[in-house]
Coordinates of C-alpha atoms in Angstrom, one line a residue:
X27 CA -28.9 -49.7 -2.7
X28 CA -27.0 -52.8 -2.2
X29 CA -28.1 -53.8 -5.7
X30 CA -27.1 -50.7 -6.9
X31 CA -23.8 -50.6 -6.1
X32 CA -23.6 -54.3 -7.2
X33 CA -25.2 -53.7 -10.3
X34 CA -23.7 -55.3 -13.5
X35 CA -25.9 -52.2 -15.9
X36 CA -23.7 -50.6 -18.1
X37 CA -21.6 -47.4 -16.7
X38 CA -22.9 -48.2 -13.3
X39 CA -20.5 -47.6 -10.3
X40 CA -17.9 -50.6 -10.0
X41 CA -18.5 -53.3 -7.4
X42 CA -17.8 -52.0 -4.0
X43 CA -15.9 -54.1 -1.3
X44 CA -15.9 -53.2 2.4
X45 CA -13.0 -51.7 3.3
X46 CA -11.0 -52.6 6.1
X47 CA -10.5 -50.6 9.0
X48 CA -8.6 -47.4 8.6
X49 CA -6.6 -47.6 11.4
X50 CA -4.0 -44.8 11.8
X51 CA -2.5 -44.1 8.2
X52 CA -0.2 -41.3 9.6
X53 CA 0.4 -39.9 13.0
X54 CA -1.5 -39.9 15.5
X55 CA -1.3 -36.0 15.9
X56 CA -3.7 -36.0 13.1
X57 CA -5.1 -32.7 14.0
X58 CA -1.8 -30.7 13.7
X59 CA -2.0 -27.6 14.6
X60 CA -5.9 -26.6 14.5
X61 CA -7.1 -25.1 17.5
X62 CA -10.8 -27.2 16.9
X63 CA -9.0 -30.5 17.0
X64 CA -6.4 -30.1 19.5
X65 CA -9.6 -30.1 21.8
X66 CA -10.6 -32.9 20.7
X67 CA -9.1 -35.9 22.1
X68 CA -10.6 -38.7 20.3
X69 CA -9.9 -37.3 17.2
X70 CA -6.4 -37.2 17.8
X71 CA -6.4 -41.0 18.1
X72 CA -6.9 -42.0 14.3
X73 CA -8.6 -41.4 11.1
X74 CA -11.5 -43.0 12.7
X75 CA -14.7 -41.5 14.0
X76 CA -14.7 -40.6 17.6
X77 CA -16.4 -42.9 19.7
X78 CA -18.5 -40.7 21.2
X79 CA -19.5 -39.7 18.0
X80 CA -22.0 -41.3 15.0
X81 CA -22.0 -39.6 11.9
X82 CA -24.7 -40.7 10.7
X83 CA -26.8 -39.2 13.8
X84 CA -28.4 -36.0 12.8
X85 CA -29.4 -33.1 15.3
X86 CA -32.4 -31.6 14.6
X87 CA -32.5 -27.8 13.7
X88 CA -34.8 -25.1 15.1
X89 CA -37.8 -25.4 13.2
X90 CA -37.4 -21.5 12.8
X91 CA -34.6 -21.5 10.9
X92 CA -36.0 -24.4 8.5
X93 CA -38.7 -22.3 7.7
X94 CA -36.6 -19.3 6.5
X95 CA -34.8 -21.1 4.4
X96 CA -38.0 -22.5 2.9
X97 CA -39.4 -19.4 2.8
X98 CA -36.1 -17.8 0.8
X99 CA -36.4 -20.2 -2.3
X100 CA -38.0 -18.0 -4.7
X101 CA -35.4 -15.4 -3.2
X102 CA -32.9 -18.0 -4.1
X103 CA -34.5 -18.2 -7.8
X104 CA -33.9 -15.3 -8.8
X105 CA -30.8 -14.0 -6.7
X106 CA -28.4 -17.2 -6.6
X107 CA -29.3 -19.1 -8.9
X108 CA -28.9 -16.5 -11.7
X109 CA -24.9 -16.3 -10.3
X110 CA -24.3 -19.8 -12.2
X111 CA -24.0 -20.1 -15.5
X112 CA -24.5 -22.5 -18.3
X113 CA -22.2 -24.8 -19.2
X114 CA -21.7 -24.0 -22.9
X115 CA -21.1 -20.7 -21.5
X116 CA -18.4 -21.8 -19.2
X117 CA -14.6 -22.3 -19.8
X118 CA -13.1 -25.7 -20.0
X119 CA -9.6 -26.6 -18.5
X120 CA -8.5 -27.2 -22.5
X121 CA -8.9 -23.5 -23.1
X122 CA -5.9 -23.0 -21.2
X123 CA -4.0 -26.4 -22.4
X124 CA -1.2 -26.4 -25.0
X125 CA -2.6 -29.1 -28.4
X126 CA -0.1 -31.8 -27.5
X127 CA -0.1 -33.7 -30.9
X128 CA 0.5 -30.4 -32.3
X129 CA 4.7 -30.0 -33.6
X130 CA 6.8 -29.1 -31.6
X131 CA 5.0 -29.4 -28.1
X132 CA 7.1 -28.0 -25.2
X133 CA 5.2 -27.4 -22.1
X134 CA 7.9 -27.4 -19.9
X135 CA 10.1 -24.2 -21.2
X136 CA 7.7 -21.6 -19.8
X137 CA 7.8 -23.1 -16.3
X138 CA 11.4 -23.5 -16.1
X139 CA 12.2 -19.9 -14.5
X140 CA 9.0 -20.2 -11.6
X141 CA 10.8 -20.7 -7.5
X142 CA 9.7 -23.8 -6.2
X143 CA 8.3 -22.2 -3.8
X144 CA 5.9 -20.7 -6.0
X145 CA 4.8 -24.7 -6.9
X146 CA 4.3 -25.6 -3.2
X147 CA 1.7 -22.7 -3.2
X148 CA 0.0 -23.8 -6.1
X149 CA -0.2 -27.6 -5.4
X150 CA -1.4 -27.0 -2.1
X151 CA -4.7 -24.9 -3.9
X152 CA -5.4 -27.5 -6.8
X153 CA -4.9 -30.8 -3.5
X154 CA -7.2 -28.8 -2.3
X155 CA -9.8 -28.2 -5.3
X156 CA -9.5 -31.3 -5.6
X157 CA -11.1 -32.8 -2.6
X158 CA -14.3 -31.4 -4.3
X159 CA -16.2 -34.4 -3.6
X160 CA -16.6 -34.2 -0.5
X161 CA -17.2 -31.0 -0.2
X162 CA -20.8 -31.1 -1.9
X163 CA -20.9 -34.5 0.2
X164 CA -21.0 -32.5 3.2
X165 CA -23.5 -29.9 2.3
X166 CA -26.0 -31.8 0.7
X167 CA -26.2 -33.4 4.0
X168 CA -27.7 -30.9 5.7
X169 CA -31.5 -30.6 5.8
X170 CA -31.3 -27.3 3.9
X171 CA -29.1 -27.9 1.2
X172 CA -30.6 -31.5 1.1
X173 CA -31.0 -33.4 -2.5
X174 CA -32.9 -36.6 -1.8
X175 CA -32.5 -37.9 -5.1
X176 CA -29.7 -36.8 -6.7
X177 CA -32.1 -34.9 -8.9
X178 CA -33.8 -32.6 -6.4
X179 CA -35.5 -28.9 -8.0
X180 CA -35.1 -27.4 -5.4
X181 CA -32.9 -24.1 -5.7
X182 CA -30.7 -25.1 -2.7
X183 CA -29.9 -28.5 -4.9
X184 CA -29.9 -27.2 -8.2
X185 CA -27.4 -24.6 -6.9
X186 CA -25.2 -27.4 -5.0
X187 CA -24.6 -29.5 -8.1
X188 CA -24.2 -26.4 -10.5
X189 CA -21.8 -25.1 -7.7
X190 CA -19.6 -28.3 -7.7
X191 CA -20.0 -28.7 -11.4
X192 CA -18.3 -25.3 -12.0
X193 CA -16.0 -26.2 -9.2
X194 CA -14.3 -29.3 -10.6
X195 CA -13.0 -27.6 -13.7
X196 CA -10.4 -26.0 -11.3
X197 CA -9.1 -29.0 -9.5
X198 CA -8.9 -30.5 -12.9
X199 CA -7.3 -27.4 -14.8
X200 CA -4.0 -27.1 -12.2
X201 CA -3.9 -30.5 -12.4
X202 CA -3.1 -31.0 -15.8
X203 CA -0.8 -27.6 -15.8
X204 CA 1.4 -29.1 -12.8
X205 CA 1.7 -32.1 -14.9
X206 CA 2.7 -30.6 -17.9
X207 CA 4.8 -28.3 -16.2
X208 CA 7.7 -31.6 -15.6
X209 CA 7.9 -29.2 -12.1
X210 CA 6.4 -31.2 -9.8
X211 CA 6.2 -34.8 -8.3
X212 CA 2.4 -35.7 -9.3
X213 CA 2.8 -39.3 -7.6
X214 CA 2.8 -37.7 -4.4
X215 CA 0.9 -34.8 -5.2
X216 CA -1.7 -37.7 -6.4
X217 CA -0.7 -39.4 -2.7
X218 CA -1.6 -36.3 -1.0
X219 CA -5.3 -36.1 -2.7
X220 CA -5.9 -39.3 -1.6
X221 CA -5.1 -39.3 1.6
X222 CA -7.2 -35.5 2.1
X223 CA -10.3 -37.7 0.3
X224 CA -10.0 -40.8 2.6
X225 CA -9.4 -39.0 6.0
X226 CA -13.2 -37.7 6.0
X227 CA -12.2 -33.6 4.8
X228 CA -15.4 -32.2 4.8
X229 CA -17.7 -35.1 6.4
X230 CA -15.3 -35.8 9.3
X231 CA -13.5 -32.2 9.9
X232 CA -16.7 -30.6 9.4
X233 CA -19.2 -32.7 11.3
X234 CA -17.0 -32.3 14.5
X235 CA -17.6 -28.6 13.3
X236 CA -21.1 -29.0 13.7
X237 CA -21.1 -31.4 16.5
X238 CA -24.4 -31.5 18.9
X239 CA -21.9 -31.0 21.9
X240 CA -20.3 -27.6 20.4
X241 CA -24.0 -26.4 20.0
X242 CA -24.3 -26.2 16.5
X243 CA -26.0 -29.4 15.5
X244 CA -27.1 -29.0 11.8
X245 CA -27.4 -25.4 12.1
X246 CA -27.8 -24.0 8.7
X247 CA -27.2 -20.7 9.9
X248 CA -23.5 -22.1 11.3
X249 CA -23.1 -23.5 7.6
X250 CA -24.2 -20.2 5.4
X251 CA -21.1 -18.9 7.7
X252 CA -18.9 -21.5 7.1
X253 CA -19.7 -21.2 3.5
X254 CA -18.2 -17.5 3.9
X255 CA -15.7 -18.5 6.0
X256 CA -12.6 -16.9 6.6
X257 CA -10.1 -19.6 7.7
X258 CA -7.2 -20.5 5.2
X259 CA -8.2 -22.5 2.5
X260 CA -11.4 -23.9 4.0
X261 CA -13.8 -26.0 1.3
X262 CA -15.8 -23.6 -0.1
X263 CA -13.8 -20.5 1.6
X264 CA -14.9 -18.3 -1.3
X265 CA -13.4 -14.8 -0.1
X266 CA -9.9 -16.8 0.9
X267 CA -9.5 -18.7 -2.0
X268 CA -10.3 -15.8 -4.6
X269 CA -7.7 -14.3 -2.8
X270 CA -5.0 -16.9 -3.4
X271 CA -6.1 -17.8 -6.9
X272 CA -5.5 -13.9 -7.3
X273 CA -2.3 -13.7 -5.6
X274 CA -1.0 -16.6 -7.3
X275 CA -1.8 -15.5 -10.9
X276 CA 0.6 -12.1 -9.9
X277 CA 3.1 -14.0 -8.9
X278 CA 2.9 -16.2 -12.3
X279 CA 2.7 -12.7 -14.2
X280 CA 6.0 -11.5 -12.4
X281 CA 7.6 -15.0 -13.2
X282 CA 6.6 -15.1 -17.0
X283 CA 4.3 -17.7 -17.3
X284 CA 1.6 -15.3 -18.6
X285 CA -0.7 -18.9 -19.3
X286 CA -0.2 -19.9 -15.9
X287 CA -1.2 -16.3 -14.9
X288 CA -4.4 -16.9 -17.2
X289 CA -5.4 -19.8 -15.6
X290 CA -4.8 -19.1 -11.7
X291 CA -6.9 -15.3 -12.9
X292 CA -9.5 -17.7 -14.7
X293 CA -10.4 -19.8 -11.1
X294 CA -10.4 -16.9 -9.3
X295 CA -12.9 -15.0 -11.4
X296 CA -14.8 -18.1 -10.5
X297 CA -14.5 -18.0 -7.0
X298 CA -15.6 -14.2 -7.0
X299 CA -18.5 -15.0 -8.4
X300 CA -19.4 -17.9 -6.0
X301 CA -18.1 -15.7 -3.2
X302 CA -20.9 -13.4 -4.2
X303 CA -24.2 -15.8 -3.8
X304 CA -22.5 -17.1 -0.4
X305 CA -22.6 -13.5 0.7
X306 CA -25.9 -13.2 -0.2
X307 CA -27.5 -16.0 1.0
X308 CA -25.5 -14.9 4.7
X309 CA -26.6 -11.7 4.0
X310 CA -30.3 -12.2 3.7
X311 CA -30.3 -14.5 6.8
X312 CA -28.4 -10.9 8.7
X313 CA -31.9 -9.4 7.2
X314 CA -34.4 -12.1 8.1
X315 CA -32.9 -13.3 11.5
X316 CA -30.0 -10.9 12.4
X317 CA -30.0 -12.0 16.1
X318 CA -29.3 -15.6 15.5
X319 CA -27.2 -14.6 12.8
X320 CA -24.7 -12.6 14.5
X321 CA -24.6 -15.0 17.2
X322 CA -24.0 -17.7 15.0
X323 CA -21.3 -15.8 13.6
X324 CA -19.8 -15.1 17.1
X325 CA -19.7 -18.7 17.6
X326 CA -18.0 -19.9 14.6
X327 CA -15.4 -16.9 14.9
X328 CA -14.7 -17.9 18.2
X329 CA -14.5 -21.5 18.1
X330 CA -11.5 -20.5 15.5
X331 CA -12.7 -23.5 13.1
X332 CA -10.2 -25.2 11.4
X333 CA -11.1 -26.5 8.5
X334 CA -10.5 -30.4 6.0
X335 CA -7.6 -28.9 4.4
X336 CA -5.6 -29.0 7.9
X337 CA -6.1 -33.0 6.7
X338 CA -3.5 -32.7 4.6
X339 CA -0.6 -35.1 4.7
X340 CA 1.8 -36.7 2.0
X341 CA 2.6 -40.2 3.4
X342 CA 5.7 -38.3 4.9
X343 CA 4.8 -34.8 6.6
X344 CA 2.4 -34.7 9.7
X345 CA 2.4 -31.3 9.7
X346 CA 1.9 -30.3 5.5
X347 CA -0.6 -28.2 5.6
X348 CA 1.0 -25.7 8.3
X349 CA 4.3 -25.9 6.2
X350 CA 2.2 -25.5 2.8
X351 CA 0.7 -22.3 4.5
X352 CA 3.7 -20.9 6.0
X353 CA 5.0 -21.0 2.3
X354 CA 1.7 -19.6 1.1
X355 CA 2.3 -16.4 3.6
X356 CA 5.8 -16.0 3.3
X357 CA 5.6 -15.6 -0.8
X358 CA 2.4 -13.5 -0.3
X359 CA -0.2 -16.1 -1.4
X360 CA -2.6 -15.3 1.5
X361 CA -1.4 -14.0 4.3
X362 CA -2.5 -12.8 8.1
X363 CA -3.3 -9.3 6.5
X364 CA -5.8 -11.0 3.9
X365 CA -7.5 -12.7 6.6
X366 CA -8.5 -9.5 8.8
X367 CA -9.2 -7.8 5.4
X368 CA -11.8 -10.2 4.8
X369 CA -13.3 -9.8 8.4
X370 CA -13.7 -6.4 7.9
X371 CA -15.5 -6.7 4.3
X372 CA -17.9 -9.0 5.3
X373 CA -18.6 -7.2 8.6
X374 CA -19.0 -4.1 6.8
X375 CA -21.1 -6.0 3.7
X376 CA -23.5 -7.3 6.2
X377 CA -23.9 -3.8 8.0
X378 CA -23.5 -5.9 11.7
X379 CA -22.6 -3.0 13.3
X380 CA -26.0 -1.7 12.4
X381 CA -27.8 -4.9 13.6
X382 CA -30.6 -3.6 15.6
X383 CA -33.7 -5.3 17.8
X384 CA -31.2 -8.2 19.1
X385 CA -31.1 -9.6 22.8
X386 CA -28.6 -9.2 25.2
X387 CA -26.4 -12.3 23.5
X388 CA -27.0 -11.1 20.6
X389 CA -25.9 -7.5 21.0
X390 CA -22.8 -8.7 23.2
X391 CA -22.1 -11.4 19.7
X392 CA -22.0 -7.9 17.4
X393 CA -19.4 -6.5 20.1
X394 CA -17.4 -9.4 19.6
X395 CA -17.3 -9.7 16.3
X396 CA -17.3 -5.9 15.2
X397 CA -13.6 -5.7 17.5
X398 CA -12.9 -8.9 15.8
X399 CA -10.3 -6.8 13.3
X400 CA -9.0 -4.8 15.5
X401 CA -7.9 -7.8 17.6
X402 CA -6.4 -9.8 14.7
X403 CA -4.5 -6.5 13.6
X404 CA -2.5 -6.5 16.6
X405 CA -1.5 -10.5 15.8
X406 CA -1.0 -9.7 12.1
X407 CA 2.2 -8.7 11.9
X408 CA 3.8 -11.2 14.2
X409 CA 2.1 -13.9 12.2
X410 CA 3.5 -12.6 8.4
X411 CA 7.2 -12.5 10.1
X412 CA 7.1 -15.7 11.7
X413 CA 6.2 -17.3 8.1
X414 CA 9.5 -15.1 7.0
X415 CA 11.6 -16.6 9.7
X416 CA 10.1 -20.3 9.2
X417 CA 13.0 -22.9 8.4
X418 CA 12.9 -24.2 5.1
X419 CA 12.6 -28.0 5.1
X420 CA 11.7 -30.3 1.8
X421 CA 8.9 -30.8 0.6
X422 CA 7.6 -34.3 -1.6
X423 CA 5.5 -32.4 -3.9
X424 CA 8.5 -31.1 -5.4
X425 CA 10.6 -33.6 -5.4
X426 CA 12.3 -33.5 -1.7
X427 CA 13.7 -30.1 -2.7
X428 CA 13.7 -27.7 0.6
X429 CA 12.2 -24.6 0.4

């Protein structure tokens, strides 16, 4: 490996130096305002790993569970990976891109009417489709979703590469519309995706997710959830950011950008379609092992996980991401209301409240998370009127201008 990454062949990976430490790039309130973190002392301290702590430990799962998942790969054959499709079937971000050696090239006219408000929204959803790296870093290190070799058949690493594959168009199609768009300051939108990448996202925010102390280890059962989860702009938060991608292709629709609209509809058909094998995959684990299922659900709902995109920071604001999302809610991008919608559809997809045959945890878990609406309901309103009432304060992404 050492080699490897040394390696003078042609195309290989450039020569890597060690960096040095990370020390403490921004505040040390790194965790903001998520609940997970806040408890969490030393990972308040830095960007580093807690002491306490080594990554690169793995927990060992209940051999149970690893034999369910084994024992769903032909299910996975034919029922997830026959959600993806092939590439030369796919759209490319240059579909939706204006020819600019064609005459008379002016990008810039159709965006000139959209509230910058509106472009704090939709940098904060492309900063965070584009941490995509470490996103499939994260799952692929999990026994399940494992691919030793890069190259792996199985249909839980076939399906991770594909997944990411289809993924990166979306990072890479706002991207280039933001820039176009003269809108926006892309060095410190550039900043900001830099900063999400190095901080750990998905191997650091996650892992503590997952940590052997919480209980989860490397639960696979704890990850098909997270996979479905419901927090705001989690990784692969496929319900949640369907949503906003939906939400924000309205709101371009209303403004006039009908291209803009095209392209925000275009990422969200894709994360429907994602959203759909996550559910599935959850919902055959309700079928083959509802007990630890709805427990693990419990557990995560609970534990209200925060999740990498709370990472977020610009070189400037140690609190971005809660001022990105009070933004997000106040214009209607995803709101409090969304959030408790999504609780009830995927209580309701995976029948819980029907759950039979579980123990007495796992019957008082379906309790819990079958009043789990009901609760948020009562919290819903408050939350969408504080995001109203929020000051406006500026924002780097566009420019220092307040909103």
């Amino acid at each position: 490996m050492a080699l490897v990454l040394n390696s003078f062949n042609f195309y290989s990976p450039p020569l890597i130096l060690p960096l040095p430490p990370m020390g403490t790039p921004r505040s040390p309130k790194f965790s903001m305002t998520s609940t997970l973190f806040s408890n969490t002392k030393a990972a308040e301290k830095s960007l580093g790993h807690p002491p306490e702590f080594n990554v690169n430990k793995s927990y060992p799962m209940q051999l149970k569970k690893v034999e369910i998942f084994k024992s769903m790969e032909h299910w996975a054959k034919n029922n997830v990976l026959t959600i993806l499709k092939p590439v030369e079937e796919c759209w490319q971000p240059q579909d939706f891109l204006p020819n600019l050696t064609s005459d008379g090239f002016i990008e810039q006219e159709r965006a000139r009417d959209i509230p910058d408000e509106y472009f704090v929204a939709l940098v904060g959803d492309m900063i965070t489709e584009e941490a995509l790296p470490t996103y499939q870093t994260r799952i692929n290190s999990t026994k399940i979703f494992h691919d030793e070799t890069g190259v792996d058949y199985t249909p839980w690493a076939i399906w991770t590469r594909a997944w990411s594959a289809e993924e990166n168009r979306h990072g890479d199609l706002l991207n280039k519309y933001l820039f176009l768009s003269g809108r926006v300051d892309m060095k410190q939108i550039e900043k900001t995706t830099q900063y999400l990448i190095r901080s750990g996202t998905v191997r650091y925010a996650t892992i503590l997710i997952l940590r052997k102390d919480l209980g989860f280890g490397d639960d696979p059962y704890h990850m098909a959830l997270v996979l479905n989860s419901f927090n705001f702009y989690s990784p692969p938060s496929k319900r949640a950011t369907f949503i906003s991608h939906g939400n924000t292709a309205k709101l371009a629709m209303q403004h006039g950008d009908v291209k803009l609209a095209q392209i925000c509809g275009i990422i969200a058909s894709d994360e429907k379609r994602h959203e759909t094998a996550y559910t599935k995959i959850a919902e055959k684990l309700f079928e083959l092992d509802p007990n630890e299922m709805v427990i693990a659900f419990a557990d995560m709902m609970k534990r209200k996980i925060s999740m990498p995109a709370h990472l977020m920071y610009d070189g400037h604001d140690h609190n971005l991401f809660d001022h990105f999302a009070i933004v997000a809610s106040r214009i209607g991008v995803y709101t409090a209301r969304d959030y408790r919608e999504i609780v009830e559809l995927l209580v309701a997809k995976w029948k819980v409240e029907k759950l039979t045959g579980l123990t007495s945890e796992g019957r008082e878990a379906q309790d819990y998370v079958c009043r789990l609406a009901q609760r948020i309901s009562r919290l819903e309103e408050r939350a969408i009127a504080n995001a109203q009432k929020a000051p406006i304060i500026p924002f780097s992404w566009i420019s220092g201008r307040v909103v």
